[in-house]
Amino acid sequence: SPRMAPGLDENRAPADKRADGLGVIDAAARKLVDRWHVGSDPEQFAISRDGRFAFIANEDDASASIIDLDSGQTRGKVKVSEEPEGVGVNPSNGEVYVTCEEKGEVFAIDPDRQRVIAKIDTGGRPRSVVFLPDGSRAYVACENGGYVAVIDARSHKLTSKIQLPTGSLPMGTAISKDGKELYVSTGRGNAVAIIDMQKVNAQRSPLLFTRGEGEGEELIAAIIPVGNRAWGIALDPSGSKLYTANGASNDVSVVDLKSRKELHRIKVGDGPWGIAIAGAGK
């Protein structure tokens, strides 16, 4: 799914699942200017901290490609597990996390040595992954489990699960610049959940319940209704608005995070899946 990442040149916004390639788009001209071959059925991707490489999950061949963004050449492929989907780069040390849906696993990859350094079992069909700004923890949306898996990114260990309210099928993830709020799209739940990370980090239980589920602290700051089948999400550069790609209603929701309300929806093409915000917020 197209997603801008820190260090990505605004004139290069990759992603093209149907062509098994990485599309290079001139954002100013809004034109596809090149297409680079990657693995089979590319899914999500992330950009290295220095903006030099793209890391792409290739669903059909259970691998992650490493693409040089200057030349378009594949620098390497790392084997993971079946149905890799989400990709995230640790902002602290540059390690790459790849979620694999079939067996409920997350692979930690050293991109310099191009090898797997850890495998974390999350269960629940993991879809997307996001890191705290300091890189100390990773949060993985686990669709079928209805929870967000919390991983200690230093030890590569699963520490807890944040169980979302009934009906939530978590898909996309984003985090505020200060790390105080985690945003999770709920798929068929047609909403975005805002999780209070200060409350989460204060808990010591391996299973954390959110509002309306079991006992314990109310960890959700808000649940905001959006369009149907909210999938990919993205924050604008100011962190004041959040956008969701709504796959079943063919639109994009614009959410004001201060008022916790959906402002409006923008009609787009059929089945929107991913979303990216350019550095200028356009």
GROMACS .gro file of C-alpha atoms in nm:
model
  282
    1SER     CA    1   0.000   0.000   0.000
    2PRO     CA    2   0.143   0.341  -0.085
    3ARG     CA    3   0.273   0.507   0.226
    4MET     CA    4   0.521   0.790   0.260
    5ALA     CA    5   0.793   0.726   0.514
    6PRO     CA    6   1.059   0.943   0.677
    7GLY     CA    7   1.341   1.007   0.432
    8LEU     CA    8   1.136   0.938   0.119
    9ASP     CA    9   1.177   1.190  -0.160
   10GLU     CA   10   0.834   1.338  -0.229
   11ASN     CA   11   0.888   1.289  -0.602
   12ARG     CA   12   0.910   0.913  -0.551
   13ALA     CA   13   0.603   0.735  -0.421
   14PRO     CA   14   0.631   0.362  -0.498
   15ALA     CA   15   0.367   0.090  -0.524
   16ASP     CA   16   0.206  -0.119  -0.793
   17LYS     CA   17   0.066  -0.455  -0.683
   18ARG     CA   18  -0.090  -0.559  -1.013
   19ALA     CA   19   0.231  -0.519  -1.212
   20ASP     CA   20   0.453  -0.693  -0.955
   21GLY     CA   21   0.659  -0.379  -0.950
   22LEU     CA   22   0.758  -0.061  -0.778
   23GLY     CA   23   0.608   0.241  -0.948
   24VAL     CA   24   0.809   0.564  -0.953
   25ILE     CA   25   0.576   0.862  -0.960
   26ASP     CA   26   0.658   1.226  -1.024
   27ALA     CA   27   0.436   1.372  -0.753
   28ALA     CA   28   0.443   1.725  -0.898
   29ALA     CA   29   0.341   1.610  -1.246
   30ARG     CA   30   0.125   1.324  -1.109
   31LYS     CA   31   0.268   1.085  -1.364
   32LEU     CA   32   0.416   0.737  -1.349
   33VAL     CA   33   0.770   0.780  -1.477
   34ASP     CA   34   0.916   0.434  -1.420
   35ARG     CA   35   0.839   0.084  -1.297
   36TRP     CA   36   1.092  -0.146  -1.135
   37HIS     CA   37   1.048  -0.520  -1.107
   38VAL     CA   38   1.034  -0.662  -0.754
   39GLY     CA   39   0.898  -0.989  -0.617
   40SER     CA   40   0.566  -1.157  -0.686
   41ASP     CA   41   0.254  -0.972  -0.565
   42PRO     CA   42   0.413  -0.685  -0.372
   43GLU     CA   43   0.207  -0.566  -0.076
   44GLN     CA   44   0.320  -0.294   0.166
   45PHE     CA   45   0.659  -0.127   0.175
   46ALA     CA   46   0.873   0.102   0.387
   47ILE     CA   47   1.169   0.329   0.319
   48SER     CA   48   1.507   0.318   0.495
   49ARG     CA   49   1.594   0.600   0.733
   50ASP     CA   50   1.833   0.755   0.482
   51GLY     CA   51   1.585   0.729   0.195
   52ARG     CA   52   1.816   0.509  -0.014
   53PHE     CA   53   1.629   0.178  -0.004
   54ALA     CA   54   1.276   0.042  -0.019
   55PHE     CA   55   1.180  -0.277   0.165
   56ILE     CA   56   0.887  -0.455   0.001
   57ALA     CA   57   0.677  -0.750   0.119
   58ASN     CA   58   0.623  -0.996  -0.168
   59GLU     CA   59   0.319  -1.202  -0.079
   60ASP     CA   60   0.337  -1.482  -0.337
   61ASP     CA   61   0.704  -1.575  -0.290
   62ALA     CA   62   0.728  -1.525   0.087
   63SER     CA   63   1.009  -1.273   0.068
   64ALA     CA   64   1.109  -0.915   0.131
   65SER     CA   65   1.291  -0.730  -0.147
   66ILE     CA   66   1.553  -0.463  -0.087
   67ILE     CA   67   1.545  -0.206  -0.369
   68ASP     CA   68   1.804   0.064  -0.436
   69LEU     CA   69   1.597   0.377  -0.499
   70ASP     CA   70   1.871   0.546  -0.702
   71SER     CA   71   1.917   0.268  -0.955
   72GLY     CA   72   1.594   0.070  -0.921
   73GLN     CA   73   1.799  -0.248  -0.882
   74THR     CA   74   1.717  -0.525  -0.640
   75ARG     CA   75   1.999  -0.540  -0.385
   76GLY     CA   76   1.872  -0.851  -0.216
   77LYS     CA   77   1.581  -1.069  -0.109
   78VAL     CA   78   1.522  -1.209   0.236
   79LYS     CA   79   1.303  -1.517   0.280
   80VAL     CA   80   1.032  -1.486   0.541
   81SER     CA   81   0.709  -1.682   0.593
   82GLU     CA   82   0.388  -1.722   0.394
   83GLU     CA   83   0.187  -1.414   0.294
   84PRO     CA   84   0.410  -1.125   0.400
   85GLU     CA   85   0.203  -0.809   0.420
   86GLY     CA   86   0.317  -0.518   0.638
   87VAL     CA   87   0.661  -0.357   0.656
   88GLY     CA   88   0.805  -0.110   0.906
   89VAL     CA   89   1.148   0.038   0.971
   90ASN     CA   90   1.269   0.094   1.326
   91PRO     CA   91   1.357   0.467   1.346
   92SER     CA   92   1.626   0.396   1.605
   93ASN     CA   93   1.840   0.123   1.448
   94GLY     CA   94   1.702   0.074   1.096
   95GLU     CA   95   1.587  -0.286   1.149
   96VAL     CA   96   1.301  -0.393   0.924
   97TYR     CA   97   0.991  -0.572   1.053
   98VAL     CA   98   0.780  -0.777   0.811
   99THR     CA   99   0.441  -0.917   0.913
  100CYS     CA  100   0.342  -1.257   0.773
  101GLU     CA  101  -0.029  -1.334   0.781
  102GLU     CA  102  -0.052  -1.709   0.727
  103LYS     CA  103   0.131  -1.828   1.039
  104GLY     CA  104   0.090  -1.514   1.247
  105GLU     CA  105   0.458  -1.416   1.254
  106VAL     CA  106   0.667  -1.100   1.242
  107PHE     CA  107   1.023  -1.121   1.106
  108ALA     CA  108   1.294  -0.879   1.220
  109ILE     CA  109   1.552  -0.824   0.945
  110ASP     CA  110   1.897  -0.671   0.950
  111PRO     CA  111   1.894  -0.488   0.614
  112ASP     CA  112   2.272  -0.444   0.599
  113ARG     CA  113   2.345  -0.813   0.640
  114GLN     CA  114   2.022  -0.904   0.459
  115ARG     CA  115   1.921  -1.173   0.703
  116VAL     CA  116   1.651  -1.253   0.958
  117ILE     CA  117   1.763  -1.183   1.313
  118ALA     CA  118   1.441  -1.276   1.496
  119LYS     CA  119   1.098  -1.428   1.444
  120ILE     CA  120   0.816  -1.313   1.671
  121ASP     CA  121   0.494  -1.513   1.699
  122THR     CA  122   0.196  -1.277   1.727
  123GLY     CA  123  -0.088  -1.493   1.596
  124GLY     CA  124  -0.406  -1.331   1.471
  125ARG     CA  125  -0.309  -1.262   1.107
  126PRO     CA  126  -0.076  -0.960   1.146
  127ARG     CA  127  -0.133  -0.689   0.888
  128SER     CA  128   0.062  -0.369   0.957
  129VAL     CA  129   0.336  -0.256   1.196
  130VAL     CA  130   0.443   0.079   1.340
  131PHE     CA  131   0.717   0.179   1.585
  132LEU     CA  132   0.734   0.426   1.869
  133PRO     CA  133   0.940   0.731   1.768
  134ASP     CA  134   1.228   0.611   1.988
  135GLY     CA  135   1.215   0.264   1.832
  136SER     CA  136   1.172   0.087   2.166
  137ARG     CA  137   0.842  -0.084   2.082
  138ALA     CA  138   0.654  -0.202   1.776
  139TYR     CA  139   0.278  -0.232   1.745
  140VAL     CA  140   0.124  -0.485   1.508
  141ALA     CA  141  -0.240  -0.485   1.396
  142CYS     CA  142  -0.364  -0.845   1.411
  143GLU     CA  143  -0.681  -0.862   1.205
  144ASN     CA  144  -0.828  -1.201   1.292
  145GLY     CA  145  -0.737  -1.177   1.658
  146GLY     CA  146  -0.895  -0.835   1.700
  147TYR     CA  147  -0.593  -0.706   1.889
  148VAL     CA  148  -0.273  -0.508   1.859
  149ALA     CA  149   0.042  -0.703   1.947
  150VAL     CA  150   0.304  -0.512   2.146
  151ILE     CA  151   0.668  -0.608   2.077
  152ASP     CA  152   0.978  -0.506   2.269
  153ALA     CA  153   1.188  -0.403   1.968
  154ARG     CA  154   1.516  -0.436   2.158
  155SER     CA  155   1.467  -0.796   2.268
  156HIS     CA  156   1.230  -0.886   1.979
  157LYS     CA  157   0.984  -1.034   2.229
  158LEU     CA  158   0.605  -1.016   2.236
  159THR     CA  159   0.517  -0.843   2.563
  160SER     CA  160   0.139  -0.795   2.552
  161LYS     CA  161  -0.173  -0.774   2.339
  162ILE     CA  162  -0.421  -0.487   2.334
  163GLN     CA  163  -0.760  -0.648   2.278
  164LEU     CA  164  -0.989  -0.413   2.087
  165PRO     CA  165  -1.369  -0.397   2.126
  166THR     CA  166  -1.589  -0.662   1.967
  167GLY     CA  167  -1.621  -0.625   1.590
  168SER     CA  168  -1.278  -0.471   1.541
  169LEU     CA  169  -1.060  -0.622   1.270
  170PRO     CA  170  -0.745  -0.407   1.300
  171MET     CA  171  -0.569  -0.327   0.975
  172GLY     CA  172  -0.375  -0.001   0.940
  173THR     CA  173  -0.161   0.163   1.207
  174ALA     CA  174  -0.009   0.505   1.266
  175ILE     CA  175   0.140   0.676   1.569
  176SER     CA  176   0.161   1.038   1.681
  177LYS     CA  177   0.496   1.219   1.666
  178ASP     CA  178   0.520   1.222   2.045
  179GLY     CA  179   0.427   0.854   2.072
  180LYS     CA  180   0.133   0.927   2.301
  181GLU     CA  181  -0.142   0.802   2.070
  182LEU     CA  182  -0.171   0.496   1.849
  183TYR     CA  183  -0.423   0.502   1.565
  184VAL     CA  184  -0.569   0.176   1.435
  185SER     CA  185  -0.821   0.128   1.155
  186THR     CA  186  -1.071  -0.145   1.237
  187GLY     CA  187  -1.151  -0.280   0.889
  188ARG     CA  188  -1.509  -0.406   0.889
  189GLY     CA  189  -1.556  -0.219   1.216
  190ASN     CA  190  -1.574   0.099   1.000
  191ALA     CA  191  -1.387   0.310   1.252
  192VAL     CA  192  -1.052   0.431   1.378
  193ALA     CA  193  -0.954   0.350   1.735
  194ILE     CA  194  -0.728   0.594   1.920
  195ILE     CA  195  -0.530   0.418   2.191
  196ASP     CA  196  -0.380   0.608   2.485
  197MET     CA  197  -0.021   0.487   2.486
  198GLN     CA  198   0.062   0.638   2.824
  199LYS     CA  199  -0.202   0.416   2.981
  200VAL     CA  200  -0.086   0.117   2.778
  201ASN     CA  201   0.275   0.162   2.884
  202ALA     CA  202   0.171   0.184   3.250
  203GLN     CA  203   0.010  -0.160   3.238
  204ARG     CA  204   0.192  -0.479   3.330
  205SER     CA  205  -0.067  -0.736   3.220
  206PRO     CA  206   0.015  -0.959   2.919
  207LEU     CA  207  -0.341  -0.903   2.790
  208LEU     CA  208  -0.477  -0.549   2.795
  209PHE     CA  209  -0.849  -0.495   2.752
  210THR     CA  210  -0.994  -0.184   2.595
  211ARG     CA  211  -1.328  -0.018   2.651
  212GLY     CA  212  -1.620  -0.259   2.658
  213GLU     CA  213  -1.407  -0.575   2.687
  214GLY     CA  214  -1.349  -0.748   3.018
  215GLU     CA  215  -1.194  -0.570   3.311
  216GLY     CA  216  -0.911  -0.319   3.328
  217GLU     CA  217  -0.815   0.028   3.228
  218GLU     CA  218  -1.000   0.204   2.950
  219LEU     CA  219  -0.715   0.230   2.705
  220ILE     CA  220  -0.907   0.377   2.413
  221ALA     CA  221  -0.925   0.755   2.401
  222ALA     CA  222  -1.182   0.753   2.120
  223ILE     CA  223  -1.347   0.542   1.853
  224ILE     CA  224  -1.427   0.751   1.546
  225PRO     CA  225  -1.671   0.618   1.282
  226VAL     CA  226  -1.538   0.653   0.926
  227GLY     CA  227  -1.623   0.498   0.589
  228ASN     CA  228  -1.684   0.131   0.519
  229ARG     CA  229  -1.395  -0.114   0.553
  230ALA     CA  230  -1.125   0.126   0.670
  231TRP     CA  231  -0.788  -0.013   0.562
  232GLY     CA  232  -0.478   0.203   0.517
  233ILE     CA  233  -0.437   0.517   0.729
  234ALA     CA  234  -0.197   0.811   0.731
  235LEU     CA  235  -0.132   1.123   0.937
  236ASP     CA  236  -0.073   1.463   0.782
  237PRO     CA  237   0.267   1.626   0.860
  238SER     CA  238   0.117   1.844   1.134
  239GLY     CA  239  -0.033   1.544   1.309
  240SER     CA  240  -0.369   1.719   1.331
  241LYS     CA  241  -0.558   1.516   1.072
  242LEU     CA  242  -0.580   1.148   0.988
  243TYR     CA  243  -0.690   0.998   0.658
  244THR     CA  244  -0.838   0.652   0.604
  245ALA     CA  245  -0.874   0.457   0.279
  246ASN     CA  246  -1.222   0.304   0.292
  247GLY     CA  247  -1.224   0.001   0.064
  248ALA     CA  248  -1.596  -0.077   0.056
  249SER     CA  249  -1.735   0.278   0.033
  250ASN     CA  250  -1.477   0.391  -0.225
  251ASP     CA  251  -1.379   0.704  -0.039
  252VAL     CA  252  -1.126   0.860   0.196
  253SER     CA  253  -1.227   0.988   0.539
  254VAL     CA  254  -1.069   1.306   0.676
  255VAL     CA  255  -1.056   1.295   1.057
  256ASP     CA  256  -0.984   1.591   1.284
  257LEU     CA  257  -0.785   1.451   1.575
  258LYS     CA  258  -0.850   1.746   1.808
  259SER     CA  259  -1.229   1.720   1.793
  260ARG     CA  260  -1.218   1.341   1.738
  261LYS     CA  261  -1.462   1.374   1.449
  262GLU     CA  262  -1.479   1.280   1.083
  263LEU     CA  263  -1.488   1.608   0.890
  264HIS     CA  264  -1.584   1.475   0.548
  265ARG     CA  265  -1.524   1.206   0.288
  266ILE     CA  266  -1.357   1.232  -0.050
  267LYS     CA  267  -1.481   1.005  -0.327
  268VAL     CA  268  -1.205   0.811  -0.503
  269GLY     CA  269  -1.177   0.504  -0.726
  270ASP     CA  270  -1.288   0.150  -0.653
  271GLY     CA  271  -1.149  -0.034  -0.352
  272PRO     CA  272  -0.900   0.216  -0.204
  273TRP     CA  273  -0.647   0.026   0.003
  274GLY     CA  274  -0.342   0.235   0.086
  275ILE     CA  275  -0.285   0.603   0.142
  276ALA     CA  276   0.016   0.836   0.154
  277ILE     CA  277   0.060   1.199   0.252
  278ALA     CA  278   0.331   1.402   0.079
  279GLY     CA  279   0.566   1.612   0.286
  280ALA     CA  280   0.372   1.930   0.208
  281GLY     CA  281   0.057   1.766   0.337
  282LYS     CA  282  -0.105   1.727  -0.006
   0.00000   0.00000   0.00000
